[in-house]
Structure formats: C-alpha cells, structure tokens
XYZ file of C-alpha atoms in Angstrom:
445
model
C 0.063 0.034 0.097
C 1.509 3.272 -1.035
C 1.288 6.539 1.052
C -0.871 8.420 -1.280
C -3.433 5.708 -1.344
C -3.331 5.570 2.495
C -3.775 9.261 2.826
C -6.927 9.195 0.593
C -8.574 6.734 2.824
C -11.687 8.767 4.199
C -12.852 6.435 6.980
C -9.397 6.677 8.586
C -9.600 10.554 8.421
C -13.020 10.463 10.136
C -11.735 8.201 12.815
C -8.752 10.337 13.500
C -10.779 13.513 13.601
C -13.455 11.956 15.804
C -10.888 10.885 18.468
C -8.312 13.739 18.040
C -10.638 16.793 18.002
C -12.093 16.614 21.477
C -8.723 15.670 22.956
C -6.915 18.571 21.192
C -9.519 20.949 22.718
C -9.052 19.288 26.070
C -5.266 19.399 25.793
C -4.967 22.924 24.647
C -6.753 24.094 27.784
C -4.008 22.684 30.006
C -1.075 24.985 29.084
C -3.437 27.906 29.389
C -2.837 27.723 33.171
C 0.724 28.632 32.672
C -0.081 31.028 29.853
C -2.649 32.923 31.946
C -0.382 33.113 34.976
C 2.398 34.411 32.822
C 0.193 36.975 31.025
C -1.468 38.267 34.269
C 1.902 38.422 36.390
C 3.827 39.480 33.377
C 1.987 42.820 33.641
C 3.157 43.459 37.218
C 6.123 45.899 37.260
C 9.179 43.691 38.021
C 10.839 40.832 36.036
C 11.552 38.735 39.268
C 7.677 38.472 39.735
C 7.163 36.796 36.439
C 10.430 34.844 37.019
C 8.974 33.493 40.386
C 5.918 32.273 38.571
C 7.924 30.678 35.905
C 10.237 28.994 38.388
C 7.429 28.035 40.888
C 5.280 26.569 38.044
C 8.277 24.703 36.715
C 8.883 23.040 40.005
C 5.186 22.288 40.613
C 4.838 20.696 37.144
C 8.040 18.600 37.733
C 6.349 17.269 40.739
C 2.959 16.423 39.155
C 4.326 15.809 35.697
C 5.956 12.584 36.677
C 2.785 11.164 37.663
C 0.987 11.178 34.242
C 1.161 7.279 34.565
C -1.770 7.708 36.710
C -3.810 8.985 33.755
C -2.435 6.284 31.352
C -2.779 3.383 33.704
C -6.328 4.312 34.666
C -7.252 4.735 30.937
C -5.991 1.166 30.158
C -7.664 -0.659 32.944
C -10.981 1.238 32.632
C -11.084 0.543 28.861
C -10.787 -3.169 29.520
C -13.486 -3.193 32.148
C -15.779 -1.038 29.869
C -15.141 -3.557 27.119
C -16.236 -6.313 29.379
C -19.099 -4.323 30.555
C -17.866 -4.960 34.076
C -19.434 -2.083 36.187
C -17.981 -3.392 39.318
C -14.493 -3.307 37.993
C -14.896 0.157 36.666
C -15.979 1.436 40.127
C -13.052 -0.347 41.669
C -10.656 1.200 39.198
C -12.070 4.681 39.861
C -11.721 4.282 43.498
C -8.220 2.929 43.225
C -7.172 5.871 40.950
C -8.622 8.456 43.284
C -7.046 6.791 46.481
C -3.649 6.428 44.838
C -3.791 10.120 43.690
C -4.750 11.218 47.312
C -1.898 9.089 48.871
C 0.679 10.418 46.301
C -0.688 13.934 46.794
C -0.211 13.783 50.603
C 3.412 12.364 50.229
C 4.407 14.939 47.546
C 2.883 17.777 49.543
C 5.311 17.033 52.330
C 8.318 16.421 50.054
C 7.589 19.676 48.041
C 9.038 21.800 50.808
C 12.670 20.329 50.892
C 12.480 19.550 47.147
C 11.721 23.330 46.358
C 14.384 24.582 48.732
C 16.983 22.236 47.220
C 15.969 23.199 43.595
C 16.169 26.852 44.210
C 19.542 26.489 45.897
C 20.872 24.920 42.568
C 19.335 27.844 40.646
C 20.967 30.545 42.789
C 18.237 33.053 41.934
C 17.944 36.648 43.297
C 16.566 36.952 46.818
C 13.429 38.607 45.558
C 12.748 35.730 43.079
C 13.761 33.149 45.594
C 11.280 34.220 48.253
C 8.348 34.728 45.793
C 8.984 31.408 44.123
C 8.906 29.536 47.565
C 5.605 31.240 48.441
C 4.080 30.322 45.053
C 5.211 26.747 45.328
C 3.995 26.271 48.887
C 0.658 27.617 48.003
C 0.234 25.431 44.946
C 0.860 22.296 47.049
C -2.814 22.589 48.361
C -3.935 21.910 44.801
C -2.026 18.682 44.548
C -4.960 16.274 45.604
C -7.237 17.792 43.052
C -4.622 17.805 40.343
C -3.978 14.033 40.813
C -7.560 13.300 41.156
C -8.170 15.186 37.761
C -5.415 12.752 36.326
C -7.355 9.653 37.512
C -10.785 11.097 36.454
C -9.615 12.123 33.023
C -7.853 8.695 32.350
C -11.017 6.851 33.687
C -13.444 8.848 31.458
C -11.272 8.186 28.368
C -11.324 4.522 29.212
C -15.049 4.555 28.976
C -14.773 6.260 25.576
C -16.133 9.482 26.992
C -14.183 12.463 25.639
C -16.701 15.044 26.637
C -16.227 14.866 30.342
C -12.361 15.452 30.096
C -13.111 18.466 27.969
C -15.541 19.819 30.557
C -13.113 19.263 33.449
C -10.232 20.945 31.702
C -12.268 23.811 30.372
C -13.778 24.492 33.742
C -10.396 24.297 35.445
C -8.703 26.728 33.015
C -11.471 29.177 32.584
C -11.921 29.457 36.208
C -8.170 29.823 36.699
C -8.177 32.727 34.161
C -10.985 34.582 35.895
C -9.717 33.985 39.382
C -6.098 35.025 38.423
C -7.309 38.237 36.957
C -9.327 38.951 40.065
C -6.632 37.939 42.706
C -3.548 39.423 40.992
C -4.905 42.535 39.493
C -8.197 43.165 41.201
C -7.210 42.348 44.847
C -3.592 43.057 44.348
C -2.360 39.758 45.835
C 0.551 39.546 43.396
C 2.352 36.233 42.755
C 0.630 34.411 45.505
C -2.709 35.391 43.986
C -1.819 33.500 40.884
C -1.044 30.523 43.032
C -4.344 30.605 44.913
C -6.195 31.044 41.706
C -4.685 27.754 40.280
C -5.392 25.883 43.455
C -9.121 26.829 43.419
C -9.416 26.132 39.650
C -7.956 22.639 40.176
C -10.360 21.820 42.941
C -13.286 22.988 40.782
C -12.319 20.731 38.074
C -11.973 17.773 40.386
C -15.492 18.512 41.930
C -17.081 18.621 38.497
C -15.296 15.265 37.455
C -16.614 13.486 40.513
C -20.127 14.813 39.816
C -19.911 13.582 36.137
C -18.921 10.051 37.202
C -22.570 9.438 38.351
C -23.942 9.780 34.873
C -21.102 7.631 33.416
C -21.664 4.754 35.920
C -25.370 4.463 35.124
C -24.343 2.925 31.759
C -22.284 0.234 33.682
C -24.266 -1.249 36.621
C -22.445 -3.181 39.161
C -20.825 -3.228 42.624
C -17.058 -2.842 43.408
C -15.328 -5.690 45.393
C -14.653 -3.814 48.594
C -12.564 -6.508 49.942
C -10.215 -6.410 47.046
C -9.265 -2.854 47.902
C -7.740 -4.084 51.088
C -5.546 -6.644 49.265
C -2.094 -5.772 47.813
C -2.543 -8.006 44.723
C -5.504 -5.876 43.651
C -3.214 -2.804 43.668
C -0.219 -4.264 42.146
C -1.177 -4.024 38.375
C -2.074 -0.412 38.701
C 1.204 0.415 40.354
C 3.336 -1.797 38.077
C 2.023 -1.245 34.567
C 3.330 2.030 34.003
C 6.828 1.743 35.553
C 8.509 2.548 32.248
C 6.187 5.466 31.459
C 7.065 6.900 34.866
C 10.838 6.703 34.262
C 10.252 8.360 30.919
C 8.122 11.056 32.459
C 10.650 11.663 35.196
C 13.513 12.118 32.498
C 11.368 14.463 30.431
C 10.493 16.589 33.569
C 14.152 16.616 34.524
C 15.117 18.141 31.175
C 12.404 21.004 31.607
C 13.639 21.449 35.144
C 17.286 21.815 33.874
C 16.225 24.341 31.342
C 14.657 26.413 34.097
C 17.689 25.961 36.403
C 20.193 27.084 33.671
C 17.878 29.980 32.741
C 17.606 31.110 36.326
C 21.581 31.147 36.528
C 21.574 33.452 33.454
C 19.320 36.005 35.355
C 15.750 36.903 36.250
C 15.033 38.420 32.828
C 16.319 35.304 30.985
C 14.408 32.814 33.052
C 11.219 34.897 32.453
C 11.747 35.206 28.797
C 12.386 31.475 28.381
C 9.100 30.799 30.258
C 7.113 32.759 27.855
C 8.654 30.751 24.906
C 8.191 27.550 26.516
C 4.412 28.362 26.973
C 4.384 28.429 23.107
C 5.990 25.033 23.015
C 3.442 23.767 25.674
C 0.605 24.936 23.241
C 2.242 22.846 20.450
C 2.913 19.849 22.556
C -0.555 19.580 23.944
C -2.307 20.038 20.529
C -0.069 17.463 18.922
C -0.830 15.100 21.850
C -4.465 15.127 20.833
C -3.414 13.420 17.671
C -1.126 11.086 19.498
C -4.177 9.905 21.646
C -5.874 9.064 18.275
C -2.806 7.169 17.343
C -2.849 5.242 20.588
C -6.332 4.134 20.112
C -6.353 3.450 16.352
C -3.022 1.777 16.177
C -3.636 -0.343 19.403
C -6.933 -1.519 17.817
C -5.174 -2.293 14.494
C -2.398 -4.277 16.258
C -4.998 -6.163 18.430
C -6.761 -7.053 15.236
C -3.512 -7.901 13.407
C -4.807 -5.492 10.625
C -1.560 -4.341 8.920
C -3.194 -2.113 6.314
C -5.188 -0.156 9.092
C -2.005 0.249 11.130
C -0.301 1.832 8.045
C -3.259 4.009 7.169
C -3.506 5.316 10.677
C 0.187 6.317 10.788
C 0.069 7.969 7.354
C -3.149 9.882 8.108
C -2.227 10.946 11.692
C 1.326 11.608 10.651
C 0.076 13.793 7.790
C -2.153 15.905 10.092
C 0.614 16.213 12.690
C 3.069 17.456 10.205
C 0.564 19.962 8.930
C -0.212 21.018 12.515
C 3.457 21.405 13.382
C 4.176 23.427 10.261
C 1.162 25.763 11.184
C 2.576 26.210 14.612
C 6.066 27.011 13.182
C 4.594 29.603 10.710
C 2.479 31.105 13.480
C 5.499 31.458 15.784
C 7.636 32.913 12.867
C 5.094 35.559 11.972
C 3.254 36.118 15.258
C 5.704 35.038 17.932
C 6.182 38.717 19.006
C 2.420 39.119 19.641
C 2.619 35.911 21.807
C 5.327 37.475 23.842
C 3.584 40.918 24.125
C 0.394 39.250 25.345
C 2.199 37.735 28.116
C 4.171 40.714 29.507
C 4.663 44.361 29.122
C 8.062 44.375 30.728
C 10.386 45.847 27.953
C 13.555 43.950 28.848
C 11.816 40.648 29.059
C 10.061 41.296 25.715
C 13.370 42.168 24.136
C 15.091 39.097 25.308
C 12.231 36.729 24.438
C 12.062 38.200 20.865
C 15.739 37.440 20.298
C 15.123 33.725 20.956
C 11.860 33.313 18.966
C 13.658 31.562 16.007
C 14.308 28.582 18.326
C 10.618 28.475 19.181
C 9.699 28.511 15.497
C 11.960 25.495 14.832
C 10.807 23.414 17.716
C 7.442 22.173 16.459
C 9.101 20.675 13.357
C 11.640 18.890 15.413
C 9.368 17.688 18.220
C 6.318 16.430 16.127
C 7.916 13.142 15.526
C 8.491 12.115 19.229
C 4.753 13.079 19.966
C 3.478 11.014 16.972
C 5.724 8.042 17.761
C 5.015 8.035 21.484
C 1.362 7.355 20.472
C 2.260 4.468 18.382
C 4.364 2.871 21.142
C 1.656 3.338 23.757
C -0.940 1.846 21.427
C 1.383 -1.101 21.012
C 1.971 -1.254 24.799
C 5.700 -0.886 24.214
C 6.590 1.648 26.941
C 10.140 0.204 27.216
C 11.221 1.766 23.892
C 9.765 4.997 24.839
C 11.740 4.901 28.147
C 14.946 3.880 26.465
C 14.637 6.541 23.659
C 14.165 9.214 26.475
C 17.116 8.024 28.499
C 19.447 8.020 25.419
C 18.352 11.504 24.463
C 18.922 12.747 27.993
C 22.376 10.999 28.224
C 23.452 12.639 24.967
C 21.786 16.013 25.583
C 23.212 16.623 28.999
C 26.943 16.653 27.993
C 25.924 18.791 24.912
C 24.290 21.282 27.169
C 27.480 21.382 29.322
C 29.720 22.000 26.264
C 27.492 24.766 25.065
C 27.371 26.650 28.317
C 29.798 29.244 26.839
C 27.051 30.372 24.382
C 24.747 31.444 27.187
C 20.978 31.224 26.483
C 21.652 30.367 22.865
C 23.560 27.241 23.991
C 20.753 26.254 26.224
C 18.199 26.407 23.338
C 20.570 24.588 20.995
C 20.840 21.748 23.438
C 17.136 21.551 23.973
C 16.457 21.295 20.228
C 19.201 18.667 20.072
C 17.548 16.675 22.843
C 14.130 16.735 21.148
C 15.826 15.725 17.838
C 17.653 12.859 19.445
C 14.516 11.643 21.071
C 12.605 11.562 17.902
C 15.436 9.749 15.998
C 15.747 7.092 18.621
C 11.922 6.369 18.603
C 12.124 6.386 14.720
C 15.046 3.851 14.925
C 13.154 1.525 17.342
C 9.995 1.680 15.176
C 12.016 0.915 11.963
C 13.687 -2.007 13.726
C 10.416 -3.422 14.794
C 8.902 -2.963 11.321
C 11.866 -4.784 9.751
C 11.137 -7.762 12.051
C 7.392 -7.554 11.617
C 7.332 -6.879 15.263
C 4.305 -4.519 15.569
C 1.779 -7.198 14.908
C 3.629 -9.581 17.147
C 3.055 -7.056 20.019
C-alpha cells in the first residue's frame, strides 16, 4: 500500500478526527494555566515577579508531571473493564485511581518543601525571586490532591470512551483559573501568591465537576465494586506496576524542563522569565499534537490487536500527515506572530526584548518535536513503553553533555541543546520503530 493511497482513505480520516478533535480541545486548555499566569503576572512591574511564577510553576509541574502514569494506567484498565461491561471493576478502578492520587498528593505535599528549597539552591536566583517562588510553590501544594484526582478522572473517562467529560473538566479548570487569576492578581492586588491561589481553586473546581460527572457515566455500567479487594495488595499491584517505564520516561522528560529552568535562572531573572514565555508556546504545540497522539494510541492499538496491517499503516500515514501539517502551522505562527505571543504575556520591556531574540528557536521546535509526539502514540498503542523509556534516556544521556559543552554560548547554547535533545529523542523512537517494522514486530506485539 503506497502513502498516497493510504492518505486518501476517508474512513481513517474520520476516525482520527473523531478521536483527536475533543482531545486537542481538552489538551489545549492545559497549558493555558501557565499562559494565563504568565500573562497576568507579566503585567506586574518587576521581572522577578514573572520569574518567580515561571520557576514556581516549573517546580510544581515537575512534581505532578512525573505522575502522568496515573492517567495512562487508569485509562487502560478502565477501557478493559468497559469492554467487558464490568461495572463493578469500573468502580473499583475509579476508587483505586482516586485513592492512589490522594496518597501520592499527601506524600508529595510533604516532600515539596525540601525539594523546592534544594532546587532553588541549585538555581541561585535573586533574593526577591527566591522568596516569591517559595511562596508560590508552597501555596500550589494545596492543589495537589485535586490535580492528581483530575489525572485519574480524565484517564477513567477516556477509558469509558467519554471524551466530553475530560473536555468539561479541563475547560472549567482553566476558565476559572483565568478569571480568578485576573481577580486575585490585578483586582485584589495579591501579586504572585494570588496566581497560585487561583490555580489551586481552579484545580479543585475541576475535580469536583469530574466527581459529579462520574454518576452519569456509571449509570451505563451497573455493578458493585469488590470492597474486599481494595484491602488486598494484589489488587493494587497491576495499577502500580503497569506504567513503571512510563514513569521513568516522564521523570526524565520533566528533569529536562527542570534543567532548562535551572540554567535559565542562573543566567538572570530576565532570561528565565523570557524562556518561560517561549516555553508556553512549546506547551501549546505539545498539547495540541498530543491530541493526535491519543488518536494514534487508540487506532494503532486496535489495528495491532486485530492484526490489521493495512489499518495500522493508514493510521500512521493519516495521523502523521495531520501532525506534520499542524506542526508546520505552529512553526509559521511562531515565525510571524511570535512577537504578539510575547507581548500578550508581558509588558516588561527588557523581558520582551530578550524573548524576541530567541523566537527563531521556538519557530523551529514544532518541526523537530512532532515526531516524538506521534511515535509516542504508536508505542503506547502497542503497549511498548520500554522503547519510549529507552529513547528518552538515550536523548537525556546525549543531551546533558551537549548542554554542558554549549554553556559558553549562554542562552543560545541552552536552546540549541534543548533542540538537540528533542531531535535525538525523535530519531531514537524512529530507529526503534524501523527495527520493529523490519522484524514485523508490531503485529507480534
């Protein structure tokens, strides 16, 4: 089957759109939390205020970002239970996901204080940025239970093939965050801590809505949970073990973003603030393309399970084509309108000037990063998380010494090292995919 014939397959286009569209809308609302915080705080008078939000948000996302396995694991188990029409198992999975999220939130809430202090010590920021970043992070800790509950809820809803509930949860979270951030920071003059309080209340509003929406979803799957199983370790072991490799991969990825923030902070308050504005653009790209990756997960997984080689090929061609078009659109938008993106987020002249000088790196990033997003979806659909982990660790092992060698170039060296990391990650995933294809290993999965 040739590429053009696969691209012209209308039913595959419809399936990709049906799965990707609501997830793209859901995913795009996620980075709006950071974007809104930057835009609101960026209009305060000092660069260290915007830098504090950038650093505090980075540390918070490092804490919760490594736990995305909670979403992925819950999705897989919920999908299997829904396929069996097992309402009891669905309830048990939901309870386990929420309980695990609560336990991890309490643990991380305690560890966040020493972790934040140690991380800020590595960054060596100014005294003003250090104090505000600590206050921001300490306030955001109170949203951890809600943030992890939302991971479990969104994963559970996706497993039941309900894309509207995650969209509602994420839209409410981010719209309320925008409104509360404007009110708290600019209206009540609470400054940086106001942005943190707004995010906490927004996360809790999304969690409450998600819990309310589960009632309607459960009506379609009658049953009772096995309460005794919740007290047995063996009932918890699969949920804890299935995403070990995804956890390691997520930890490595969050470490990269953390190191970018650390190095930016060492280059000064203005630089770390400018980098944060540009990384918000990357987050928009990443979450949009992840919507297509979710479609790849579902459709490629179905094709592999059915041993349908033509369907697998068509899905990769169609989703890959749309991902390439989307990444090109983002690259063009950042090239032509990147200055507007910066100006919307801050009116501090020196931060605007620094951010604009690094816009070419942001414009190139979507074209470099798109392949790793798309291939992640393929490997998840094939339940081959080990290759994802190995590609991430190889990219990290090669990217770290490169970043060290490029330190003399300042922030240009930092961005070049980050681009190289993303390129190596995509190449490694492509190499693993090609090797599996040569051995006909995809259908064997």
